[in-house]
mmCIF file of C-alpha atoms in Angstrom:
data_model
loop_
_atom_site.group_PDB
_atom_site.id
_atom_site.type_symbol
_atom_site.label_atom_id
_atom_site.label_comp_id
_atom_site.label_asym_id
_atom_site.label_seq_id
_atom_site.Cartn_x
_atom_site.Cartn_y
_atom_site.Cartn_z
ATOM 1 C CA MET A 1 28.841 -0.211 29.654
ATOM 2 C CA ASN A 2 29.891 -3.872 27.959
ATOM 3 C CA ASP A 3 28.010 -5.034 25.205
ATOM 4 C CA PHE A 4 26.733 -7.992 27.335
ATOM 5 C CA PHE A 5 25.326 -5.811 30.463
ATOM 6 C CA ARG A 6 23.495 -3.737 27.433
ATOM 7 C CA ARG A 7 21.674 -6.524 25.622
ATOM 8 C CA GLN A 8 20.957 -7.703 28.949
ATOM 9 C CA VAL A 9 19.658 -4.466 29.464
ATOM 10 C CA LEU A 10 17.779 -4.029 26.407
ATOM 11 C CA LEU A 11 15.988 -8.155 26.940
ATOM 12 C CA CYS A 12 14.516 -7.254 30.658
ATOM 13 C CA PHE A 13 13.128 -4.078 29.293
ATOM 14 C CA ALA A 14 11.712 -4.639 26.132
ATOM 15 C CA SER A 15 10.040 -8.578 27.678
ATOM 16 C CA ALA A 16 8.432 -6.321 30.759
ATOM 17 C CA PHE A 17 7.344 -3.147 28.380
ATOM 18 C CA ILE A 18 6.313 -5.288 25.346
ATOM 19 C CA LEU A 19 3.803 -7.166 28.237
ATOM 20 C CA LEU A 20 2.424 -4.044 29.952
ATOM 21 C CA GLN A 21 1.818 -2.722 26.386
ATOM 22 C CA ALA A 22 -0.025 -5.825 25.098
ATOM 23 C CA GLU A 23 -2.089 -5.969 27.900
ATOM 24 C CA ALA A 24 -3.020 -2.127 26.958
ATOM 25 C CA LEU A 25 -3.651 -3.115 23.451
ATOM 26 C CA SER A 26 -6.035 -5.763 24.011
ATOM 27 C CA VAL A 27 -7.499 -3.353 25.772
ATOM 28 C CA THR A 28 -8.184 -0.132 23.568
ATOM 29 C CA ASP A 29 -7.833 -2.319 19.869
ATOM 30 C CA SER A 30 -11.601 -3.463 21.121
ATOM 31 C CA LYS A 31 -12.560 -0.148 20.961
ATOM 32 C CA GLN A 32 -11.215 0.713 17.050
ATOM 33 C CA ARG A 33 -12.988 0.611 13.784
ATOM 34 C CA THR A 34 -13.989 -2.692 12.946
ATOM 35 C CA SER A 35 -14.910 -1.476 9.157
ATOM 36 C CA LEU A 36 -12.404 -3.514 7.108
ATOM 37 C CA PRO A 37 -10.273 -6.634 7.463
ATOM 38 C CA LEU A 38 -7.975 -7.053 9.756
ATOM 39 C CA PRO A 39 -8.986 -9.134 12.921
ATOM 40 C CA GLN A 40 -9.660 -6.710 15.614
ATOM 41 C CA GLN A 41 -8.739 -9.384 18.403
ATOM 42 C CA GLN A 42 -5.421 -10.617 17.536
ATOM 43 C CA ILE A 43 -2.716 -8.020 19.421
ATOM 44 C CA SER A 44 -0.182 -8.678 17.101
ATOM 45 C CA ARG A 45 4.178 -8.464 18.135
ATOM 46 C CA ARG A 46 4.273 -6.210 15.699
ATOM 47 C CA ASN A 47 2.036 -3.422 17.212
ATOM 48 C CA ALA A 48 3.591 -4.730 20.834
ATOM 49 C CA LEU A 49 6.858 -3.607 19.947
ATOM 50 C CA VAL A 50 6.268 -0.126 17.900
ATOM 51 C CA THR A 51 4.117 0.697 21.287
ATOM 52 C CA ALA A 52 7.560 -0.624 23.447
ATOM 53 C CA VAL A 53 9.856 1.282 21.200
ATOM 54 C CA GLY A 54 8.598 5.095 22.014
ATOM 55 C CA SER A 55 7.191 3.764 25.781
ATOM 56 C CA SER A 56 11.156 2.830 26.843
ATOM 57 C CA SER A 57 12.924 4.842 24.086
ATOM 58 C CA VAL A 58 13.666 7.138 27.440
ATOM 59 C CA ALA A 59 15.004 4.821 30.020
ATOM 60 C CA PHE A 60 17.773 3.437 27.587
ATOM 61 C CA SER A 61 19.118 7.294 26.143
ATOM 62 C CA LEU A 62 22.003 6.899 27.253
ATOM 63 C CA LEU A 63 22.482 3.437 26.053
ATOM 64 C CA ILE A 64 22.734 4.577 22.341
ATOM 65 C CA SER A 65 25.550 5.802 20.963
ATOM 66 C CA PRO A 66 25.995 8.855 18.840
ATOM 67 C CA ALA A 67 24.030 8.675 16.195
ATOM 68 C CA LEU A 68 26.186 7.584 13.119
ATOM 69 C CA PRO A 69 26.184 9.075 9.474
ATOM 70 C CA ALA A 70 22.921 7.434 7.382
ATOM 71 C CA PRO A 71 23.979 5.558 4.110
ATOM 72 C CA ALA A 72 24.163 7.148 0.847
ATOM 73 C CA TYR A 73 22.477 4.791 -1.410
ATOM 74 C CA ALA A 74 20.932 7.207 -4.062
ATOM 75 C CA GLN A 75 24.218 8.439 -4.823
ATOM 76 C CA ASP A 76 26.693 8.320 -7.409
ATOM 77 C CA ASN A 77 24.928 6.819 -10.278
ATOM 78 C CA ALA A 78 27.525 4.258 -12.785
ATOM 79 C CA LEU A 79 25.039 5.129 -15.421
ATOM 80 C CA ALA A 80 25.697 8.275 -16.646
ATOM 81 C CA SER A 81 22.204 8.153 -18.991
ATOM 82 C CA PRO A 82 18.857 6.807 -18.024
ATOM 83 C CA LEU A 83 17.109 3.958 -19.139
ATOM 84 C CA PRO A 84 13.932 4.012 -21.083
ATOM 85 C CA LEU A 85 11.961 2.621 -17.693
ATOM 86 C CA THR A 86 8.701 1.705 -18.258
ATOM 87 C CA VAL A 87 5.491 1.390 -15.916
ATOM 88 C CA VAL A 88 3.676 -1.419 -15.094
ATOM 89 C CA PRO A 89 0.271 -1.705 -17.026
ATOM 90 C CA LYS A 90 -2.673 -1.573 -15.364
ATOM 91 C CA THR A 91 -3.909 -5.091 -17.310
ATOM 92 C CA GLN A 92 -0.946 -6.198 -15.808
ATOM 93 C CA SER A 93 -1.301 -8.960 -12.263
ATOM 94 C CA VAL A 94 0.233 -7.653 -8.991
ATOM 95 C CA LEU A 95 1.499 -11.156 -7.054
ATOM 96 C CA VAL A 96 1.478 -10.649 -3.028
ATOM 97 C CA LEU A 97 3.996 -12.517 -1.143
ATOM 98 C CA GLY A 98 2.469 -12.663 2.981
ATOM 99 C CA ALA A 99 -1.267 -11.584 1.746
ATOM 100 C CA ASN A 100 -2.268 -13.054 5.475
ATOM 101 C CA GLY A 101 -0.171 -10.297 7.100
ATOM 102 C CA GLY A 102 -1.222 -7.179 8.060
ATOM 103 C CA THR A 103 0.248 -5.197 4.970
ATOM 104 C CA GLY A 104 -0.104 -7.814 2.718
ATOM 105 C CA ARG A 105 -3.750 -8.574 3.169
ATOM 106 C CA GLU A 106 -4.118 -4.262 2.636
ATOM 107 C CA CYS A 107 -1.820 -4.644 -0.834
ATOM 108 C CA VAL A 108 -4.627 -7.178 -2.312
ATOM 109 C CA ILE A 109 -7.627 -4.758 -1.579
ATOM 110 C CA GLN A 110 -5.260 -2.096 -3.173
ATOM 111 C CA ALA A 111 -4.571 -3.708 -5.412
ATOM 112 C CA LEU A 112 -8.343 -4.891 -5.924
ATOM 113 C CA GLN A 113 -9.533 -1.436 -5.407
ATOM 114 C CA ALA A 114 -7.055 0.378 -8.395
ATOM 115 C CA ASN A 115 -8.709 -2.578 -10.530
ATOM 116 C CA ARG A 116 -5.544 -4.070 -11.699
ATOM 117 C CA PRO A 117 -5.564 -8.013 -11.103
ATOM 118 C CA CYS A 118 -4.134 -10.108 -7.803
ATOM 119 C CA ILE A 119 -2.979 -13.152 -6.672
ATOM 120 C CA ALA A 120 -2.843 -13.338 -2.585
ATOM 121 C CA THR A 121 -0.170 -15.942 -2.364
ATOM 122 C CA THR A 122 -0.151 -17.176 1.369
ATOM 123 C CA ARG A 123 2.211 -20.315 2.820
ATOM 124 C CA SER A 124 -0.867 -22.128 3.142
ATOM 125 C CA GLY A 125 -3.254 -20.707 -0.207
ATOM 126 C CA THR A 126 -5.925 -19.296 1.604
ATOM 127 C CA PHE A 127 -6.541 -15.931 2.078
ATOM 128 C CA PHE A 128 -8.435 -13.971 4.779
ATOM 129 C CA ALA A 129 -8.502 -16.860 6.742
ATOM 130 C CA ASN A 130 -7.127 -16.958 10.943
ATOM 131 C CA ASP A 131 -4.493 -20.010 11.789
ATOM 132 C CA ASP A 132 -8.582 -21.630 14.087
ATOM 133 C CA GLY A 133 -10.246 -21.232 9.598
ATOM 134 C CA SER A 134 -12.301 -18.312 10.703
ATOM 135 C CA THR A 135 -12.851 -15.409 7.779
ATOM 136 C CA ALA A 136 -10.952 -11.992 8.692
ATOM 137 C CA THR A 137 -11.640 -9.233 7.878
ATOM 138 C CA SER A 138 -9.666 -5.581 6.740
ATOM 139 C CA SER A 139 -9.726 -2.270 7.961
ATOM 140 C CA SER A 140 -9.575 -1.007 4.917
ATOM 141 C CA SER A 141 -12.462 -2.791 2.898
ATOM 142 C CA SER A 142 -15.595 -5.749 3.645
ATOM 143 C CA PRO A 143 -14.718 -9.705 3.492
ATOM 144 C CA SER A 144 -16.685 -9.343 0.552
ATOM 145 C CA ILE A 145 -12.940 -8.533 -1.060
ATOM 146 C CA THR A 146 -12.989 -12.103 -1.490
ATOM 147 C CA ALA A 147 -14.981 -12.836 -3.918
ATOM 148 C CA SER A 148 -13.910 -10.102 -6.422
ATOM 149 C CA PRO A 149 -12.974 -11.850 -10.120
ATOM 150 C CA LEU A 150 -10.009 -9.151 -10.613
ATOM 151 C CA LEU A 151 -8.842 -11.314 -6.777
ATOM 152 C CA GLN A 152 -6.744 -15.166 -6.974
ATOM 153 C CA THR A 153 -5.244 -17.146 -4.059
ATOM 154 C CA ALA A 154 -2.062 -19.410 -4.781
ATOM 155 C CA ALA A 155 -0.257 -21.339 -1.941
ATOM 156 C CA CYS A 156 3.730 -20.478 -2.124
ATOM 157 C CA ASP A 157 6.376 -20.161 0.046
ATOM 158 C CA VAL A 158 8.788 -17.701 -0.284
ATOM 159 C CA ARG A 159 10.956 -20.085 1.698
ATOM 160 C CA SER A 160 11.153 -22.346 -1.689
ATOM 161 C CA MET A 161 12.534 -21.264 -4.923
ATOM 162 C CA ASP A 162 10.482 -24.031 -6.456
ATOM 163 C CA MET A 163 7.365 -22.271 -5.288
ATOM 164 C CA LEU A 164 8.779 -19.243 -6.040
ATOM 165 C CA ARG A 165 9.236 -20.152 -9.506
ATOM 166 C CA LYS A 166 5.505 -22.104 -9.968
ATOM 167 C CA VAL A 167 3.630 -19.454 -8.678
ATOM 168 C CA ILE A 168 5.340 -16.744 -10.769
ATOM 169 C CA SER A 169 5.761 -19.122 -13.903
ATOM 170 C CA ASP A 170 1.603 -19.674 -13.347
ATOM 171 C CA TYR A 171 0.630 -16.447 -12.984
ATOM 172 C CA LYS A 172 3.451 -14.283 -15.596
ATOM 173 C CA PRO A 173 2.904 -11.194 -13.146
ATOM 174 C CA GLY A 174 4.139 -7.402 -14.409
ATOM 175 C CA ALA A 175 5.058 -6.936 -10.089
ATOM 176 C CA VAL A 176 5.571 -8.800 -7.430
ATOM 177 C CA ILE A 177 5.312 -7.294 -3.925
ATOM 178 C CA PHE A 178 7.267 -9.162 -0.441
ATOM 179 C CA ALA A 179 4.985 -8.570 2.199
ATOM 180 C CA ALA A 180 5.826 -11.333 3.986
ATOM 181 C CA SER A 181 8.017 -11.486 7.615
ATOM 182 C CA ALA A 182 8.735 -12.739 10.025
ATOM 183 C CA SER A 183 7.940 -9.760 13.190
ATOM 184 C CA SER A 184 4.268 -11.684 14.151
ATOM 185 C CA LYS A 185 5.275 -15.363 13.650
ATOM 186 C CA LYS A 186 6.668 -17.866 15.947
ATOM 187 C CA ASP A 187 6.936 -20.468 13.275
ATOM 188 C CA LEU A 188 9.146 -18.886 11.727
ATOM 189 C CA ASN A 189 12.948 -17.175 11.343
ATOM 190 C CA ALA A 190 13.589 -13.758 10.495
ATOM 191 C CA LYS A 191 16.908 -15.047 8.308
ATOM 192 C CA ASP A 192 14.377 -17.699 6.432
ATOM 193 C CA ILE A 193 12.162 -14.938 5.612
ATOM 194 C CA ASP A 194 13.736 -11.300 6.017
ATOM 195 C CA CYS A 195 16.421 -11.405 4.032
ATOM 196 C CA ASP A 196 16.735 -14.649 2.258
ATOM 197 C CA GLY A 197 12.898 -14.958 1.363
ATOM 198 C CA VAL A 198 13.314 -11.672 -0.274
ATOM 199 C CA ILE A 199 16.528 -12.978 -2.154
ATOM 200 C CA ASN A 200 14.784 -15.907 -3.179
ATOM 201 C CA ALA A 201 11.243 -13.652 -4.951
ATOM 202 C CA ALA A 202 13.526 -11.455 -6.589
ATOM 203 C CA LYS A 203 16.327 -14.438 -8.059
ATOM 204 C CA VAL A 204 13.094 -15.378 -9.605
ATOM 205 C CA CYS A 205 11.703 -12.583 -10.904
ATOM 206 C CA LEU A 206 14.545 -11.144 -12.482
ATOM 207 C CA GLU A 207 14.937 -15.273 -13.614
ATOM 208 C CA LEU A 208 10.851 -15.103 -15.135
ATOM 209 C CA GLY A 209 11.164 -11.535 -16.497
ATOM 210 C CA VAL A 210 9.087 -9.739 -14.162
ATOM 211 C CA PRO A 211 9.403 -6.429 -14.729
ATOM 212 C CA ARG A 212 8.851 -4.619 -11.487
ATOM 213 C CA TYR A 213 9.995 -5.662 -7.679
ATOM 214 C CA VAL A 214 8.639 -4.305 -4.736
ATOM 215 C CA VAL A 215 9.462 -5.041 -1.346
ATOM 216 C CA VAL A 216 7.641 -3.682 2.441
ATOM 217 C CA SER A 217 11.291 -3.738 4.381
ATOM 218 C CA SER A 218 11.565 -1.276 8.113
ATOM 219 C CA GLY A 219 12.449 2.594 8.944
ATOM 220 C CA THR A 220 15.783 2.590 11.126
ATOM 221 C CA VAL A 221 16.744 -0.687 9.539
ATOM 222 C CA THR A 222 20.102 0.628 8.130
ATOM 223 C CA ARG A 223 20.473 2.628 12.077
ATOM 224 C CA PRO A 224 22.073 -0.117 14.331
ATOM 225 C CA ASP A 225 22.812 3.305 16.452
ATOM 226 C CA SER A 226 19.512 3.948 16.804
ATOM 227 C CA PHE A 227 17.141 2.743 19.549
ATOM 228 C CA VAL A 228 14.362 1.120 17.401
ATOM 229 C CA TYR A 229 17.110 -0.808 16.002
ATOM 230 C CA GLN A 230 18.604 -2.455 18.988
ATOM 231 C CA LEU A 231 15.168 -3.622 20.272
ATOM 232 C CA LEU A 232 13.322 -4.799 17.513
ATOM 233 C CA ASN A 233 16.503 -6.636 16.524
ATOM 234 C CA THR A 234 16.703 -8.083 19.507
ATOM 235 C CA VAL A 235 12.914 -8.789 20.460
ATOM 236 C CA GLY A 236 12.821 -9.845 16.754
ATOM 237 C CA SER A 237 15.934 -12.623 16.556
ATOM 238 C CA GLY A 238 17.572 -10.385 14.831
ATOM 239 C CA ILE A 239 15.102 -9.312 12.220
ATOM 240 C CA MET A 240 16.626 -5.759 10.964
ATOM 241 C CA GLU A 241 19.869 -7.668 10.773
ATOM 242 C CA ALA A 242 18.385 -9.881 8.405
ATOM 243 C CA LYS A 243 16.441 -6.921 6.758
ATOM 244 C CA ILE A 244 19.285 -5.301 5.606
ATOM 245 C CA ALA A 245 20.695 -7.870 4.162
ATOM 246 C CA GLY A 246 17.968 -8.916 1.876
ATOM 247 C CA GLU A 247 17.971 -4.979 0.823
ATOM 248 C CA ASP A 248 21.423 -4.765 0.337
ATOM 249 C CA ALA A 249 21.259 -8.116 -1.878
ATOM 250 C CA VAL A 250 18.609 -6.769 -4.036
ATOM 251 C CA ARG A 251 20.140 -3.759 -5.076
ATOM 252 C CA GLU A 252 22.842 -5.791 -6.300
ATOM 253 C CA LEU A 253 21.216 -8.335 -7.612
ATOM 254 C CA TYR A 254 19.250 -5.459 -9.503
ATOM 255 C CA LYS A 255 23.111 -3.775 -10.595
ATOM 256 C CA GLU A 256 24.136 -5.902 -13.165
ATOM 257 C CA PRO A 257 24.080 -4.304 -16.592
ATOM 258 C CA SER A 258 21.950 -6.827 -18.448
ATOM 259 C CA VAL A 259 18.884 -6.624 -16.155
ATOM 260 C CA LEU A 260 19.376 -2.998 -16.650
ATOM 261 C CA GLN A 261 18.694 -3.390 -19.913
ATOM 262 C CA LYS A 262 15.923 -5.815 -20.111
ATOM 263 C CA GLY A 263 13.704 -3.084 -18.248
ATOM 264 C CA LEU A 264 13.854 -4.818 -14.867
ATOM 265 C CA GLY A 265 13.284 -3.174 -11.742
ATOM 266 C CA TYR A 266 12.420 -2.690 -8.637
ATOM 267 C CA THR A 267 11.516 -0.432 -5.255
ATOM 268 C CA ILE A 268 12.024 -0.848 -1.532
ATOM 269 C CA ILE A 269 9.692 0.792 0.662
ATOM 270 C CA ARG A 270 10.805 1.726 4.483
ATOM 271 C CA PRO A 271 7.578 2.359 6.125
ATOM 272 C CA GLY A 272 7.856 3.855 9.738
ATOM 273 C CA GLY A 273 5.557 2.803 12.661
ATOM 274 C CA LEU A 274 2.607 0.947 11.329
ATOM 275 C CA THR A 275 -0.885 1.152 12.112
ATOM 276 C CA ASP A 276 -4.354 0.014 11.309
ATOM 277 C CA GLY A 277 -6.805 2.745 9.585
ATOM 278 C CA GLU A 278 -7.232 4.050 6.586
ATOM 279 C CA PRO A 279 -4.944 5.357 4.059
ATOM 280 C CA VAL A 280 -4.459 8.901 3.575
ATOM 281 C CA GLU A 281 -3.973 11.005 0.516
ATOM 282 C CA ALA A 282 -0.201 11.854 -1.163
ATOM 283 C CA SER A 283 -0.688 15.339 0.322
ATOM 284 C CA LEU A 284 -0.275 14.038 3.504
ATOM 285 C CA LEU A 285 2.910 11.902 2.853
ATOM 286 C CA GLU A 286 6.469 12.651 2.977
ATOM 287 C CA LEU A 287 9.738 10.411 1.491
ATOM 288 C CA ASN A 288 13.258 10.663 3.042
ATOM 289 C CA GLN A 289 15.968 8.704 1.755
ATOM 290 C CA GLY A 290 18.824 7.709 3.807
ATOM 291 C CA ASP A 291 17.550 6.909 6.972
ATOM 292 C CA THR A 292 17.766 10.155 8.360
ATOM 293 C CA LYS A 293 13.571 10.477 9.664
ATOM 294 C CA SER A 294 10.806 8.457 10.256
ATOM 295 C CA GLY A 295 7.114 8.526 11.697
ATOM 296 C CA ARG A 296 4.004 6.543 11.821
ATOM 297 C CA LEU A 297 1.640 5.977 9.158
ATOM 298 C CA SER A 298 -1.485 3.151 8.257
ATOM 299 C CA ARG A 299 -0.552 -0.338 6.694
ATOM 300 C CA ALA A 300 -3.181 0.760 3.849
ATOM 301 C CA SER A 301 -0.958 3.761 3.006
ATOM 302 C CA VAL A 302 1.922 1.456 2.308
ATOM 303 C CA ALA A 303 -0.243 -0.479 0.465
ATOM 304 C CA GLU A 304 -1.699 2.112 -1.657
ATOM 305 C CA LEU A 305 1.863 3.570 -2.468
ATOM 306 C CA CYS A 306 3.362 -0.136 -3.732
ATOM 307 C CA ILE A 307 0.751 -0.223 -5.655
ATOM 308 C CA LYS A 308 0.969 3.582 -7.041
ATOM 309 C CA CYS A 309 4.968 2.992 -7.417
ATOM 310 C CA LEU A 310 3.925 0.302 -9.687
ATOM 311 C CA ASP A 311 2.214 3.913 -12.271
ATOM 312 C CA SER A 312 5.567 5.528 -12.380
ATOM 313 C CA VAL A 313 8.929 5.910 -13.454
ATOM 314 C CA HIS A 314 10.221 7.418 -10.420
ATOM 315 C CA ALA A 315 9.953 4.486 -7.988
ATOM 316 C CA TRP A 316 12.060 2.777 -10.266
ATOM 317 C CA ASP A 317 15.784 2.158 -8.750
ATOM 318 C CA THR A 318 14.920 3.261 -5.412
ATOM 319 C CA THR A 319 14.943 2.939 -2.053
ATOM 320 C CA PHE A 320 12.764 5.440 0.457
ATOM 321 C CA GLU A 321 11.121 5.793 3.497
ATOM 322 C CA CYS A 322 7.932 6.724 3.908
ATOM 323 C CA TYR A 323 5.376 8.139 7.442
ATOM 324 C CA GLU A 324 2.204 11.119 7.088
ATOM 325 C CA LYS A 325 4.618 14.064 6.986
ATOM 326 C CA ASP A 326 3.400 16.562 10.626
ATOM 327 C CA THR A 327 4.707 12.660 12.294
ATOM 328 C CA ALA A 328 7.852 13.661 11.025
ATOM 329 C CA LYS A 329 10.697 13.037 13.373
ATOM 330 C CA PRO A 330 14.580 12.399 13.292
ATOM 331 C CA ILE A 331 14.902 8.978 13.593
ATOM 332 C CA GLU A 332 16.747 8.684 17.667
ATOM 333 C CA SER A 333 13.633 10.689 18.620
ATOM 334 C CA ILE A 334 10.809 8.425 16.583
ATOM 335 C CA GLY A 335 9.523 5.791 19.236
ATOM 336 C CA LEU A 336 8.953 8.902 22.138
ATOM 337 C CA SER A 337 6.679 10.873 19.425
ATOM 338 C CA ASN A 338 5.053 7.449 17.576
ATOM 339 C CA ILE A 339 3.819 6.209 21.201
ATOM 340 C CA LEU A 340 2.454 9.911 22.316
ATOM 341 C CA LYS A 341 1.566 9.842 18.858
ATOM 342 C CA LEU A 342 2.416 13.171 18.464
ATOM 343 C CA ARG A 343 1.570 15.860 15.418
ATOM 344 C CA ASN A 344 4.587 18.768 15.447
ATOM 345 C CA PRO A 345 7.031 17.439 12.749
ATOM 346 C CA THR A 346 10.634 18.327 13.179
ATOM 347 C CA LYS A 347 11.930 20.907 11.579
ATOM 348 C CA ALA A 348 15.352 19.136 10.610
ATOM 349 C CA GLN A 349 16.116 19.213 6.938
ATOM 350 C CA SER A 350 17.639 15.806 5.608
ATOM 351 C CA GLY A 351 17.733 17.602 2.019
ATOM 352 C CA PHE A 352 16.218 14.144 0.167
ATOM 353 C CA GLU A 353 12.413 14.927 1.683
ATOM 354 C CA ARG A 354 9.627 14.610 -1.370
ATOM 355 C CA GLN A 355 6.157 15.652 -1.158
ATOM 356 C CA GLY A 356 3.288 16.080 -3.378
ATOM 357 C CA ASP A 357 -0.538 16.885 -3.859
ATOM 358 C CA THR A 358 -1.117 14.052 -5.990
ATOM 359 C CA TRP A 359 1.197 10.214 -6.312
ATOM 360 C CA GLU A 360 2.765 10.992 -8.998
ATOM 361 C CA SER A 361 4.801 14.211 -7.271
ATOM 362 C CA LEU A 362 5.306 12.722 -4.758
ATOM 363 C CA LEU A 363 7.650 10.173 -6.216
ATOM 364 C CA GLN A 364 8.953 12.981 -8.841
ATOM 365 C CA GLY A 365 12.405 13.645 -7.898
ATOM 366 C CA LEU A 366 13.682 10.049 -6.029
ATOM 367 C CA GLU A 367 17.090 9.820 -6.365
ATOM 368 C CA ARG A 368 17.610 6.190 -7.996
ATOM 369 C CA ASP A 369 20.033 4.054 -6.048
ATOM 370 C CA SER A 370 24.066 4.045 -5.972
ATOM 371 C CA GLY A 371 25.151 2.192 -9.750
ATOM 372 C CA HIS A 372 21.187 1.829 -11.284
ATOM 373 C CA ALA A 373 20.024 4.281 -13.612
ATOM 374 C CA THR A 374 19.985 8.101 -13.424
ATOM 375 C CA ASN A 375 16.716 9.890 -12.795
ATOM 376 C CA VAL A 376 14.871 10.775 -15.550
#
């Protein structure tokens, strides 16, 4: 089957399934918990895409080529001895880019619940507001979170180096979390946000000496052979291509010896299928490296992991996937598993899985990305 025909079939099936699943979700969403701040009546394109992935994966199984070997970012470390890596003190603030998005909002909430000062940045400068200006609510906190003395808000568009430079220079955060994405924004281009925006923020963090840069990316981002990648990339107008290009650039920028010597580091987190709900304990999660497995987890769990990474040297200069361990499946079958909400984890092992009863033990043993400091 040639590439043109395959693309047309993908587009037709994706469009049909997204419309059907979005309609179904609009009914079920209204029945879900409304105690925390995510808008319950609004169905994002991201949610529809995730649902469509599982629903249509069987129909497209014959279109997917055999699995390619997963890239090994965590091999062949260039440095023979570890550098004195550090954590981000709790007294230093966390600046969240894309704070009005589902995951970004949860990052703000988790930072505040960890008693970390937080700067919530949005394009408009208004936090917890919908497009019509009404107050939004979240799935893991009450609207009173906006009254926290630890919270500040600011305007920042990741497409603008000048705005990034100003807000980071003004607040001097100990960490910057990139949670912005074009996935649910019709007026944004994937390359501008998920690639160029990620790179812009990395460059400014390095320029201004921000100790830690955390990027929320996506599982399957290195697997163009997989159905999930193909569907998301097609419907998202190249969003997966943009995400991996942004990741690669960050790893390369932070590989410079001068950056390592300054004690500046990054963490790239690749969550599985995102859900609403409360964060789970560390003991219920699994981390993996190599993009061979995925699953699902709540946005709040991803956000808590972003914050916990700041407390650990083990997350320094690493790239890893995350999901609830009892949802773990090979990339080739993750779509159907997620839509059916299966909880029978695969027995297949990559050799890079990490589990632990505490956040520190969960993160311990992660392999550093190629060319970066070896494990501590």
